[in-house]
JSON list of C-alpha atoms in Angstrom, two decimals:
[
{"chain": "A", "resi": 218, "resn": "UNK", "atom": "CA", "xyz": [-5.99, -105.30, 87.67]},
{"chain": "A", "resi": 219, "resn": "UNK", "atom": "CA", "xyz": [-5.78, -108.54, 89.68]},
{"chain": "A", "resi": 220, "resn": "UNK", "atom": "CA", "xyz": [-4.60, -108.32, 93.28]},
{"chain": "A", "resi": 221, "resn": "UNK", "atom": "CA", "xyz": [-1.24, -110.09, 93.80]},
{"chain": "A", "resi": 222, "resn": "UNK", "atom": "CA", "xyz": [-1.39, -113.13, 96.08]},
{"chain": "A", "resi": 223, "resn": "UNK", "atom": "CA", "xyz": [-0.63, -112.27, 99.68]},
{"chain": "A", "resi": 224, "resn": "UNK", "atom": "CA", "xyz": [2.87, -113.29, 100.76]},
{"chain": "A", "resi": 225, "resn": "UNK", "atom": "CA", "xyz": [1.79, -115.66, 103.55]},
{"chain": "A", "resi": 226, "resn": "UNK", "atom": "CA", "xyz": [-0.64, -117.39, 101.19]},
{"chain": "A", "resi": 227, "resn": "UNK", "atom": "CA", "xyz": [2.08, -117.64, 98.54]},
{"chain": "A", "resi": 228, "resn": "UNK", "atom": "CA", "xyz": [4.29, -119.44, 101.06]},
{"chain": "A", "resi": 229, "resn": "UNK", "atom": "CA", "xyz": [1.40, -121.72, 102.03]},
{"chain": "A", "resi": 230, "resn": "UNK", "atom": "CA", "xyz": [0.82, -122.54, 98.35]},
{"chain": "A", "resi": 231, "resn": "UNK", "atom": "CA", "xyz": [4.49, -123.39, 97.86]},
{"chain": "A", "resi": 232, "resn": "UNK", "atom": "CA", "xyz": [4.51, -125.52, 101.00]},
{"chain": "A", "resi": 233, "resn": "UNK", "atom": "CA", "xyz": [1.46, -127.43, 99.87]},
{"chain": "A", "resi": 234, "resn": "UNK", "atom": "CA", "xyz": [3.08, -128.11, 96.49]},
{"chain": "A", "resi": 235, "resn": "UNK", "atom": "CA", "xyz": [6.54, -129.16, 97.63]},
{"chain": "A", "resi": 236, "resn": "UNK", "atom": "CA", "xyz": [7.12, -129.02, 101.38]},
{"chain": "A", "resi": 237, "resn": "UNK", "atom": "CA", "xyz": [5.98, -131.09, 104.32]},
{"chain": "A", "resi": 238, "resn": "UNK", "atom": "CA", "xyz": [2.24, -131.36, 104.73]},
{"chain": "A", "resi": 239, "resn": "UNK", "atom": "CA", "xyz": [1.20, -128.37, 106.87]},
{"chain": "A", "resi": 240, "resn": "UNK", "atom": "CA", "xyz": [-0.14, -129.11, 110.32]},
{"chain": "A", "resi": 241, "resn": "UNK", "atom": "CA", "xyz": [-3.17, -127.31, 111.69]},
{"chain": "A", "resi": 242, "resn": "UNK", "atom": "CA", "xyz": [-4.19, -125.98, 108.27]},
{"chain": "A", "resi": 243, "resn": "UNK", "atom": "CA", "xyz": [-7.30, -123.90, 108.89]},
{"chain": "A", "resi": 244, "resn": "UNK", "atom": "CA", "xyz": [-10.34, -124.00, 106.64]},
{"chain": "A", "resi": 245, "resn": "UNK", "atom": "CA", "xyz": [-10.33, -120.19, 106.52]},
{"chain": "A", "resi": 246, "resn": "UNK", "atom": "CA", "xyz": [-6.73, -120.07, 105.17]},
{"chain": "A", "resi": 247, "resn": "UNK", "atom": "CA", "xyz": [-7.54, -122.82, 102.68]},
{"chain": "A", "resi": 248, "resn": "UNK", "atom": "CA", "xyz": [-10.58, -120.99, 101.30]},
{"chain": "A", "resi": 249, "resn": "UNK", "atom": "CA", "xyz": [-8.64, -117.71, 101.14]},
{"chain": "A", "resi": 250, "resn": "UNK", "atom": "CA", "xyz": [-5.76, -119.36, 99.26]},
{"chain": "A", "resi": 251, "resn": "UNK", "atom": "CA", "xyz": [-8.03, -121.02, 96.69]},
{"chain": "A", "resi": 252, "resn": "UNK", "atom": "CA", "xyz": [-9.96, -117.77, 96.30]},
{"chain": "A", "resi": 253, "resn": "UNK", "atom": "CA", "xyz": [-6.70, -115.96, 95.46]},
{"chain": "A", "resi": 254, "resn": "UNK", "atom": "CA", "xyz": [-5.43, -118.48, 92.89]},
{"chain": "A", "resi": 255, "resn": "UNK", "atom": "CA", "xyz": [-8.79, -119.71, 91.59]},
{"chain": "A", "resi": 256, "resn": "UNK", "atom": "CA", "xyz": [-12.44, -119.81, 92.66]},
{"chain": "A", "resi": 257, "resn": "UNK", "atom": "CA", "xyz": [-14.43, -121.14, 95.62]},
{"chain": "A", "resi": 258, "resn": "UNK", "atom": "CA", "xyz": [-18.03, -121.95, 94.69]},
{"chain": "A", "resi": 259, "resn": "UNK", "atom": "CA", "xyz": [-20.66, -122.87, 97.36]},
{"chain": "A", "resi": 260, "resn": "UNK", "atom": "CA", "xyz": [-22.33, -126.25, 96.80]},
{"chain": "A", "resi": 261, "resn": "UNK", "atom": "CA", "xyz": [-24.93, -126.90, 99.47]},
{"chain": "A", "resi": 262, "resn": "UNK", "atom": "CA", "xyz": [-24.68, -125.89, 103.13]},
{"chain": "A", "resi": 263, "resn": "UNK", "atom": "CA", "xyz": [-21.20, -127.17, 104.00]},
{"chain": "A", "resi": 264, "resn": "UNK", "atom": "CA", "xyz": [-19.64, -128.23, 100.68]},
{"chain": "A", "resi": 265, "resn": "UNK", "atom": "CA", "xyz": [-17.66, -126.10, 98.23]},
{"chain": "A", "resi": 266, "resn": "UNK", "atom": "CA", "xyz": [-16.20, -126.53, 94.76]},
{"chain": "A", "resi": 267, "resn": "UNK", "atom": "CA", "xyz": [-12.56, -125.49, 94.44]},
{"chain": "A", "resi": 268, "resn": "UNK", "atom": "CA", "xyz": [-11.58, -124.43, 90.92]},
{"chain": "A", "resi": 269, "resn": "UNK", "atom": "CA", "xyz": [-7.94, -123.80, 89.97]},
{"chain": "A", "resi": 270, "resn": "UNK", "atom": "CA", "xyz": [-7.04, -123.73, 86.30]},
{"chain": "A", "resi": 271, "resn": "UNK", "atom": "CA", "xyz": [-8.84, -126.64, 84.65]},
{"chain": "A", "resi": 272, "resn": "UNK", "atom": "CA", "xyz": [-9.10, -128.64, 87.90]},
{"chain": "A", "resi": 273, "resn": "UNK", "atom": "CA", "xyz": [-12.26, -128.88, 90.03]},
{"chain": "A", "resi": 274, "resn": "UNK", "atom": "CA", "xyz": [-12.72, -130.68, 93.34]},
{"chain": "A", "resi": 275, "resn": "UNK", "atom": "CA", "xyz": [-15.33, -130.83, 96.12]},
{"chain": "A", "resi": 276, "resn": "UNK", "atom": "CA", "xyz": [-14.26, -130.09, 99.70]},
{"chain": "A", "resi": 277, "resn": "UNK", "atom": "CA", "xyz": [-16.44, -130.09, 102.80]},
{"chain": "A", "resi": 278, "resn": "UNK", "atom": "CA", "xyz": [-15.99, -127.54, 105.56]},
{"chain": "A", "resi": 279, "resn": "UNK", "atom": "CA", "xyz": [-14.65, -129.48, 108.57]},
{"chain": "A", "resi": 280, "resn": "UNK", "atom": "CA", "xyz": [-16.46, -129.29, 111.90]},
{"chain": "A", "resi": 281, "resn": "UNK", "atom": "CA", "xyz": [-13.15, -128.66, 113.69]},
{"chain": "A", "resi": 282, "resn": "UNK", "atom": "CA", "xyz": [-12.33, -125.68, 111.40]},
{"chain": "A", "resi": 283, "resn": "UNK", "atom": "CA", "xyz": [-9.06, -127.44, 110.43]},
{"chain": "A", "resi": 284, "resn": "UNK", "atom": "CA", "xyz": [-8.42, -129.91, 107.63]},
{"chain": "A", "resi": 285, "resn": "UNK", "atom": "CA", "xyz": [-7.44, -133.40, 108.69]},
{"chain": "A", "resi": 286, "resn": "UNK", "atom": "CA", "xyz": [-4.34, -135.06, 107.26]},
{"chain": "A", "resi": 287, "resn": "UNK", "atom": "CA", "xyz": [-6.25, -136.90, 104.52]},
{"chain": "A", "resi": 288, "resn": "UNK", "atom": "CA", "xyz": [-7.91, -133.70, 103.32]},
{"chain": "A", "resi": 289, "resn": "UNK", "atom": "CA", "xyz": [-4.59, -131.80, 103.34]},
{"chain": "A", "resi": 290, "resn": "UNK", "atom": "CA", "xyz": [-3.08, -134.62, 101.28]},
{"chain": "A", "resi": 291, "resn": "UNK", "atom": "CA", "xyz": [-6.04, -134.44, 98.86]},
{"chain": "A", "resi": 292, "resn": "UNK", "atom": "CA", "xyz": [-5.62, -130.66, 98.64]},
{"chain": "A", "resi": 293, "resn": "UNK", "atom": "CA", "xyz": [-1.94, -131.13, 97.73]},
{"chain": "A", "resi": 294, "resn": "UNK", "atom": "CA", "xyz": [-2.86, -133.61, 94.99]},
{"chain": "A", "resi": 295, "resn": "UNK", "atom": "CA", "xyz": [-5.47, -131.17, 93.66]},
{"chain": "A", "resi": 296, "resn": "UNK", "atom": "CA", "xyz": [-3.02, -128.24, 93.56]},
{"chain": "A", "resi": 297, "resn": "UNK", "atom": "CA", "xyz": [-0.30, -130.32, 91.92]},
{"chain": "A", "resi": 298, "resn": "UNK", "atom": "CA", "xyz": [-2.70, -131.46, 89.21]},
{"chain": "A", "resi": 299, "resn": "UNK", "atom": "CA", "xyz": [-3.73, -127.83, 88.70]},
{"chain": "A", "resi": 300, "resn": "UNK", "atom": "CA", "xyz": [-0.08, -126.97, 88.03]},
{"chain": "A", "resi": 301, "resn": "UNK", "atom": "CA", "xyz": [1.92, -123.82, 88.84]},
{"chain": "A", "resi": 302, "resn": "UNK", "atom": "CA", "xyz": [-0.39, -120.85, 89.37]},
{"chain": "A", "resi": 303, "resn": "UNK", "atom": "CA", "xyz": [0.43, -117.17, 89.50]},
{"chain": "A", "resi": 304, "resn": "UNK", "atom": "CA", "xyz": [-2.05, -114.36, 89.90]},
{"chain": "A", "resi": 305, "resn": "UNK", "atom": "CA", "xyz": [-2.03, -111.89, 87.02]},
{"chain": "A", "resi": 306, "resn": "UNK", "atom": "CA", "xyz": [-0.13, -108.75, 87.90]},
{"chain": "A", "resi": 307, "resn": "UNK", "atom": "CA", "xyz": [1.96, -110.45, 90.56]},
{"chain": "A", "resi": 308, "resn": "UNK", "atom": "CA", "xyz": [5.68, -109.65, 90.31]},
{"chain": "A", "resi": 309, "resn": "UNK", "atom": "CA", "xyz": [7.72, -112.72, 89.51]},
{"chain": "A", "resi": 310, "resn": "UNK", "atom": "CA", "xyz": [9.42, -114.19, 92.57]},
{"chain": "A", "resi": 311, "resn": "UNK", "atom": "CA", "xyz": [12.29, -116.53, 91.74]},
{"chain": "A", "resi": 312, "resn": "UNK", "atom": "CA", "xyz": [11.85, -120.06, 93.02]},
{"chain": "A", "resi": 313, "resn": "UNK", "atom": "CA", "xyz": [15.28, -121.61, 92.86]},
{"chain": "A", "resi": 314, "resn": "UNK", "atom": "CA", "xyz": [16.02, -125.30, 93.31]},
{"chain": "A", "resi": 315, "resn": "UNK", "atom": "CA", "xyz": [19.14, -127.44, 93.40]},
{"chain": "A", "resi": 316, "resn": "UNK", "atom": "CA", "xyz": [18.94, -131.21, 92.91]},
{"chain": "A", "resi": 317, "resn": "UNK", "atom": "CA", "xyz": [21.84, -133.42, 93.99]},
{"chain": "A", "resi": 318, "resn": "UNK", "atom": "CA", "xyz": [21.02, -136.79, 92.48]},
{"chain": "A", "resi": 319, "resn": "UNK", "atom": "CA", "xyz": [22.42, -140.25, 91.86]},
{"chain": "A", "resi": 320, "resn": "UNK", "atom": "CA", "xyz": [20.62, -143.48, 90.97]},
{"chain": "A", "resi": 321, "resn": "UNK", "atom": "CA", "xyz": [19.62, -144.11, 94.59]},
{"chain": "A", "resi": 322, "resn": "UNK", "atom": "CA", "xyz": [18.42, -140.80, 96.00]},
{"chain": "A", "resi": 323, "resn": "UNK", "atom": "CA", "xyz": [17.77, -137.15, 95.22]},
{"chain": "A", "resi": 324, "resn": "UNK", "atom": "CA", "xyz": [18.39, -134.24, 97.57]},
{"chain": "A", "resi": 325, "resn": "UNK", "atom": "CA", "xyz": [16.14, -131.34, 96.56]},
{"chain": "A", "resi": 326, "resn": "UNK", "atom": "CA", "xyz": [17.00, -127.90, 97.93]},
{"chain": "A", "resi": 327, "resn": "UNK", "atom": "CA", "xyz": [14.38, -125.18, 97.52]},
{"chain": "A", "resi": 328, "resn": "UNK", "atom": "CA", "xyz": [14.99, -121.47, 98.00]},
{"chain": "A", "resi": 329, "resn": "UNK", "atom": "CA", "xyz": [12.37, -119.70, 100.12]},
{"chain": "A", "resi": 330, "resn": "UNK", "atom": "CA", "xyz": [14.37, -116.46, 99.90]},
{"chain": "A", "resi": 331, "resn": "UNK", "atom": "CA", "xyz": [14.76, -116.25, 103.71]},
{"chain": "A", "resi": 332, "resn": "UNK", "atom": "CA", "xyz": [11.11, -115.26, 104.17]},
{"chain": "A", "resi": 333, "resn": "UNK", "atom": "CA", "xyz": [10.02, -118.18, 106.34]},
{"chain": "A", "resi": 334, "resn": "UNK", "atom": "CA", "xyz": [11.16, -119.11, 109.86]},
{"chain": "A", "resi": 335, "resn": "UNK", "atom": "CA", "xyz": [13.41, -122.08, 110.57]},
{"chain": "A", "resi": 336, "resn": "UNK", "atom": "CA", "xyz": [11.20, -125.18, 110.59]},
{"chain": "A", "resi": 337, "resn": "UNK", "atom": "CA", "xyz": [12.33, -128.30, 112.46]},
{"chain": "A", "resi": 338, "resn": "UNK", "atom": "CA", "xyz": [15.58, -129.61, 110.96]},
{"chain": "A", "resi": 339, "resn": "UNK", "atom": "CA", "xyz": [14.84, -128.99, 107.30]},
{"chain": "A", "resi": 340, "resn": "UNK", "atom": "CA", "xyz": [16.73, -125.71, 106.90]},
{"chain": "A", "resi": 341, "resn": "UNK", "atom": "CA", "xyz": [20.43, -125.72, 106.15]},
{"chain": "A", "resi": 342, "resn": "UNK", "atom": "CA", "xyz": [21.71, -123.09, 108.61]},
{"chain": "A", "resi": 343, "resn": "UNK", "atom": "CA", "xyz": [24.81, -122.14, 106.63]},
{"chain": "A", "resi": 344, "resn": "UNK", "atom": "CA", "xyz": [22.80, -121.10, 103.61]},
{"chain": "A", "resi": 345, "resn": "UNK", "atom": "CA", "xyz": [22.05, -117.41, 102.99]},
{"chain": "A", "resi": 346, "resn": "UNK", "atom": "CA", "xyz": [19.50, -118.42, 100.34]},
{"chain": "A", "resi": 347, "resn": "UNK", "atom": "CA", "xyz": [17.37, -120.09, 103.03]},
{"chain": "A", "resi": 348, "resn": "UNK", "atom": "CA", "xyz": [17.15, -123.42, 101.19]},
{"chain": "A", "resi": 349, "resn": "UNK", "atom": "CA", "xyz": [14.82, -126.10, 102.52]},
{"chain": "A", "resi": 350, "resn": "UNK", "atom": "CA", "xyz": [15.95, -129.66, 101.98]},
{"chain": "A", "resi": 351, "resn": "UNK", "atom": "CA", "xyz": [13.82, -132.63, 100.86]},
{"chain": "A", "resi": 352, "resn": "UNK", "atom": "CA", "xyz": [15.28, -136.12, 100.44]},
{"chain": "A", "resi": 353, "resn": "UNK", "atom": "CA", "xyz": [13.70, -138.51, 97.94]},
{"chain": "A", "resi": 354, "resn": "UNK", "atom": "CA", "xyz": [14.79, -142.14, 98.19]},
{"chain": "A", "resi": 355, "resn": "UNK", "atom": "CA", "xyz": [14.44, -144.39, 95.22]},
{"chain": "A", "resi": 356, "resn": "UNK", "atom": "CA", "xyz": [12.49, -147.59, 95.85]},
{"chain": "A", "resi": 357, "resn": "UNK", "atom": "CA", "xyz": [14.96, -150.38, 95.22]},
{"chain": "A", "resi": 358, "resn": "UNK", "atom": "CA", "xyz": [13.88, -153.73, 93.81]},
{"chain": "A", "resi": 359, "resn": "UNK", "atom": "CA", "xyz": [15.56, -157.12, 93.77]},
{"chain": "A", "resi": 360, "resn": "UNK", "atom": "CA", "xyz": [17.42, -157.31, 90.49]},
{"chain": "A", "resi": 361, "resn": "UNK", "atom": "CA", "xyz": [20.24, -159.45, 89.15]},
{"chain": "A", "resi": 362, "resn": "UNK", "atom": "CA", "xyz": [22.72, -157.40, 87.18]},
{"chain": "A", "resi": 363, "resn": "UNK", "atom": "CA", "xyz": [25.17, -154.54, 87.38]},
{"chain": "A", "resi": 364, "resn": "UNK", "atom": "CA", "xyz": [22.60, -151.86, 88.14]},
{"chain": "A", "resi": 365, "resn": "UNK", "atom": "CA", "xyz": [18.88, -151.72, 88.86]},
{"chain": "A", "resi": 366, "resn": "UNK", "atom": "CA", "xyz": [16.95, -150.50, 85.78]},
{"chain": "A", "resi": 367, "resn": "UNK", "atom": "CA", "xyz": [15.68, -146.94, 85.94]},
{"chain": "A", "resi": 368, "resn": "UNK", "atom": "CA", "xyz": [12.45, -146.54, 87.92]},
{"chain": "A", "resi": 369, "resn": "UNK", "atom": "CA", "xyz": [10.32, -143.78, 86.37]},
{"chain": "A", "resi": 370, "resn": "UNK", "atom": "CA", "xyz": [8.41, -143.19, 89.61]},
{"chain": "A", "resi": 371, "resn": "UNK", "atom": "CA", "xyz": [11.66, -141.96, 91.17]},
{"chain": "A", "resi": 372, "resn": "UNK", "atom": "CA", "xyz": [12.09, -139.25, 88.54]},
{"chain": "A", "resi": 373, "resn": "UNK", "atom": "CA", "xyz": [8.38, -138.44, 88.70]},
{"chain": "A", "resi": 374, "resn": "UNK", "atom": "CA", "xyz": [8.70, -137.70, 92.43]},
{"chain": "A", "resi": 375, "resn": "UNK", "atom": "CA", "xyz": [11.60, -135.35, 91.69]},
{"chain": "A", "resi": 376, "resn": "UNK", "atom": "CA", "xyz": [9.57, -133.69, 88.92]},
{"chain": "A", "resi": 377, "resn": "UNK", "atom": "CA", "xyz": [6.70, -133.04, 91.34]},
{"chain": "A", "resi": 378, "resn": "UNK", "atom": "CA", "xyz": [9.08, -131.25, 93.70]},
{"chain": "A", "resi": 379, "resn": "UNK", "atom": "CA", "xyz": [10.34, -129.11, 90.81]},
{"chain": "A", "resi": 380, "resn": "UNK", "atom": "CA", "xyz": [6.87, -127.91, 89.73]},
{"chain": "A", "resi": 381, "resn": "UNK", "atom": "CA", "xyz": [7.14, -124.35, 91.13]},
{"chain": "A", "resi": 382, "resn": "UNK", "atom": "CA", "xyz": [10.81, -123.82, 90.17]},
{"chain": "A", "resi": 383, "resn": "UNK", "atom": "CA", "xyz": [11.88, -121.26, 87.60]},
{"chain": "A", "resi": 384, "resn": "UNK", "atom": "CA", "xyz": [15.63, -121.78, 88.13]},
{"chain": "A", "resi": 385, "resn": "UNK", "atom": "CA", "xyz": [16.96, -125.33, 88.50]},
{"chain": "A", "resi": 386, "resn": "UNK", "atom": "CA", "xyz": [20.54, -126.53, 88.91]},
{"chain": "A", "resi": 387, "resn": "UNK", "atom": "CA", "xyz": [21.25, -130.28, 88.71]},
{"chain": "A", "resi": 388, "resn": "UNK", "atom": "CA", "xyz": [24.32, -131.85, 90.34]},
{"chain": "A", "resi": 389, "resn": "UNK", "atom": "CA", "xyz": [25.39, -135.43, 89.74]},
{"chain": "A", "resi": 390, "resn": "UNK", "atom": "CA", "xyz": [28.32, -137.62, 88.75]},
{"chain": "A", "resi": 391, "resn": "UNK", "atom": "CA", "xyz": [29.25, -139.63, 85.70]},
{"chain": "A", "resi": 392, "resn": "UNK", "atom": "CA", "xyz": [27.96, -139.24, 82.15]},
{"chain": "A", "resi": 393, "resn": "UNK", "atom": "CA", "xyz": [25.54, -141.02, 79.88]},
{"chain": "A", "resi": 394, "resn": "UNK", "atom": "CA", "xyz": [23.78, -144.04, 81.38]},
{"chain": "A", "resi": 395, "resn": "UNK", "atom": "CA", "xyz": [25.82, -143.76, 84.57]},
{"chain": "A", "resi": 396, "resn": "UNK", "atom": "CA", "xyz": [24.52, -140.25, 85.18]},
{"chain": "A", "resi": 397, "resn": "UNK", "atom": "CA", "xyz": [21.23, -139.83, 87.02]},
{"chain": "A", "resi": 398, "resn": "UNK", "atom": "CA", "xyz": [21.32, -136.16, 85.99]},
{"chain": "A", "resi": 399, "resn": "UNK", "atom": "CA", "xyz": [21.22, -137.15, 82.31]},
{"chain": "A", "resi": 400, "resn": "UNK", "atom": "CA", "xyz": [18.40, -139.61, 83.04]},
{"chain": "A", "resi": 401, "resn": "UNK", "atom": "CA", "xyz": [16.43, -136.93, 84.90]},
{"chain": "A", "resi": 402, "resn": "UNK", "atom": "CA", "xyz": [16.90, -134.41, 82.09]},
{"chain": "A", "resi": 403, "resn": "UNK", "atom": "CA", "xyz": [15.67, -136.90, 79.51]},
{"chain": "A", "resi": 404, "resn": "UNK", "atom": "CA", "xyz": [12.68, -137.76, 81.70]},
{"chain": "A", "resi": 405, "resn": "UNK", "atom": "CA", "xyz": [11.80, -134.08, 82.15]},
{"chain": "A", "resi": 406, "resn": "UNK", "atom": "CA", "xyz": [12.14, -133.37, 78.42]},
{"chain": "A", "resi": 407, "resn": "UNK", "atom": "CA", "xyz": [9.84, -136.29, 77.62]},
{"chain": "A", "resi": 408, "resn": "UNK", "atom": "CA", "xyz": [7.22, -135.96, 80.36]},
{"chain": "A", "resi": 409, "resn": "UNK", "atom": "CA", "xyz": [7.57, -132.45, 81.80]},
{"chain": "A", "resi": 410, "resn": "UNK", "atom": "CA", "xyz": [8.83, -130.16, 79.06]},
{"chain": "A", "resi": 411, "resn": "UNK", "atom": "CA", "xyz": [7.80, -126.99, 80.94]},
{"chain": "A", "resi": 412, "resn": "UNK", "atom": "CA", "xyz": [9.94, -128.01, 83.90]},
{"chain": "A", "resi": 413, "resn": "UNK", "atom": "CA", "xyz": [12.93, -128.97, 81.72]},
{"chain": "A", "resi": 414, "resn": "UNK", "atom": "CA", "xyz": [13.01, -125.43, 80.29]},
{"chain": "A", "resi": 415, "resn": "UNK", "atom": "CA", "xyz": [13.92, -124.10, 83.74]},
{"chain": "A", "resi": 416, "resn": "UNK", "atom": "CA", "xyz": [17.10, -126.20, 84.08]},
{"chain": "A", "resi": 417, "resn": "UNK", "atom": "CA", "xyz": [19.75, -123.48, 83.86]},
{"chain": "A", "resi": 418, "resn": "UNK", "atom": "CA", "xyz": [22.87, -125.54, 84.63]},
{"chain": "A", "resi": 419, "resn": "UNK", "atom": "CA", "xyz": [24.23, -129.00, 85.35]},
{"chain": "A", "resi": 420, "resn": "UNK", "atom": "CA", "xyz": [27.34, -129.84, 87.36]},
{"chain": "A", "resi": 421, "resn": "UNK", "atom": "CA", "xyz": [29.43, -132.98, 87.73]},
{"chain": "A", "resi": 422, "resn": "UNK", "atom": "CA", "xyz": [30.86, -133.61, 91.19]},
{"chain": "A", "resi": 423, "resn": "UNK", "atom": "CA", "xyz": [32.07, -136.34, 93.50]},
{"chain": "A", "resi": 424, "resn": "UNK", "atom": "CA", "xyz": [28.85, -136.73, 95.48]},
{"chain": "A", "resi": 425, "resn": "UNK", "atom": "CA", "xyz": [30.51, -138.85, 98.17]},
{"chain": "A", "resi": 426, "resn": "UNK", "atom": "CA", "xyz": [32.72, -135.89, 99.10]},
{"chain": "A", "resi": 427, "resn": "UNK", "atom": "CA", "xyz": [30.35, -133.03, 98.25]},
{"chain": "A", "resi": 428, "resn": "UNK", "atom": "CA", "xyz": [29.73, -130.75, 101.22]},
{"chain": "A", "resi": 429, "resn": "UNK", "atom": "CA", "xyz": [26.72, -128.53, 101.85]},
{"chain": "A", "resi": 430, "resn": "UNK", "atom": "CA", "xyz": [28.78, -125.32, 101.52]},
{"chain": "A", "resi": 431, "resn": "UNK", "atom": "CA", "xyz": [29.96, -126.58, 98.12]},
{"chain": "A", "resi": 432, "resn": "UNK", "atom": "CA", "xyz": [26.34, -127.10, 97.09]},
{"chain": "A", "resi": 433, "resn": "UNK", "atom": "CA", "xyz": [25.63, -123.54, 98.15]},
{"chain": "A", "resi": 434, "resn": "UNK", "atom": "CA", "xyz": [28.63, -122.27, 96.16]},
{"chain": "A", "resi": 435, "resn": "UNK", "atom": "CA", "xyz": [27.38, -124.05, 93.03]},
{"chain": "A", "resi": 436, "resn": "UNK", "atom": "CA", "xyz": [23.92, -122.53, 93.50]},
{"chain": "A", "resi": 437, "resn": "UNK", "atom": "CA", "xyz": [25.34, -119.02, 93.93]},
{"chain": "A", "resi": 438, "resn": "UNK", "atom": "CA", "xyz": [27.53, -119.45, 90.83]},
{"chain": "A", "resi": 439, "resn": "UNK", "atom": "CA", "xyz": [24.59, -120.16, 88.55]},
{"chain": "A", "resi": 440, "resn": "UNK", "atom": "CA", "xyz": [21.61, -118.42, 90.11]},
{"chain": "A", "resi": 441, "resn": "UNK", "atom": "CA", "xyz": [20.54, -114.81, 90.20]},
{"chain": "A", "resi": 442, "resn": "UNK", "atom": "CA", "xyz": [20.61, -113.54, 93.77]},
{"chain": "A", "resi": 443, "resn": "UNK", "atom": "CA", "xyz": [17.77, -111.13, 94.46]},
{"chain": "A", "resi": 444, "resn": "UNK", "atom": "CA", "xyz": [18.63, -108.51, 97.09]}
]
């Protein structure tokens, strides 16, 4: 029977997929994480092959024993391309996300189930779920007309954040072409069907007046709270 991934490594994996790039990421923790979710194969004296799912990549052991920013960024890209990974035999831990989105920006709230300490200013202190907040701005372009055409890279960035989620609630305003929620759902169905299956509810709200406690209330209404 496979050994379930250790909790601290599970949090590191989630952070690498969706959070801020970790600072001071040690080589030892990196090798241990990859060894838990895939394989680490020696390749020469200081180079290793990381294998997760169908993805393979070469990483060199740093002389400082910590990965620099470029290598951490490359590790994130590698893990995202490998896709969501769960060790066989590991009990399912809900990863809940709420997206508040219009055609200009998306606020992505991820539930870490209160198992990580408060980090900088990214945690919403009112929230018993322990949601972390990530803001994605859409890149605007000069355009003559009523509204800038949809930019697929915007929805792709949101999709990347939603990779580990198994419960997703979308909050927006308007309907049809005026609704960024509808546009996101269509994008997910077309390009990320596995993610779209985890959308459990959508809500329409006045985003200009929507408060953080109201976002929390919507999340609690739709999501299963694990005690």
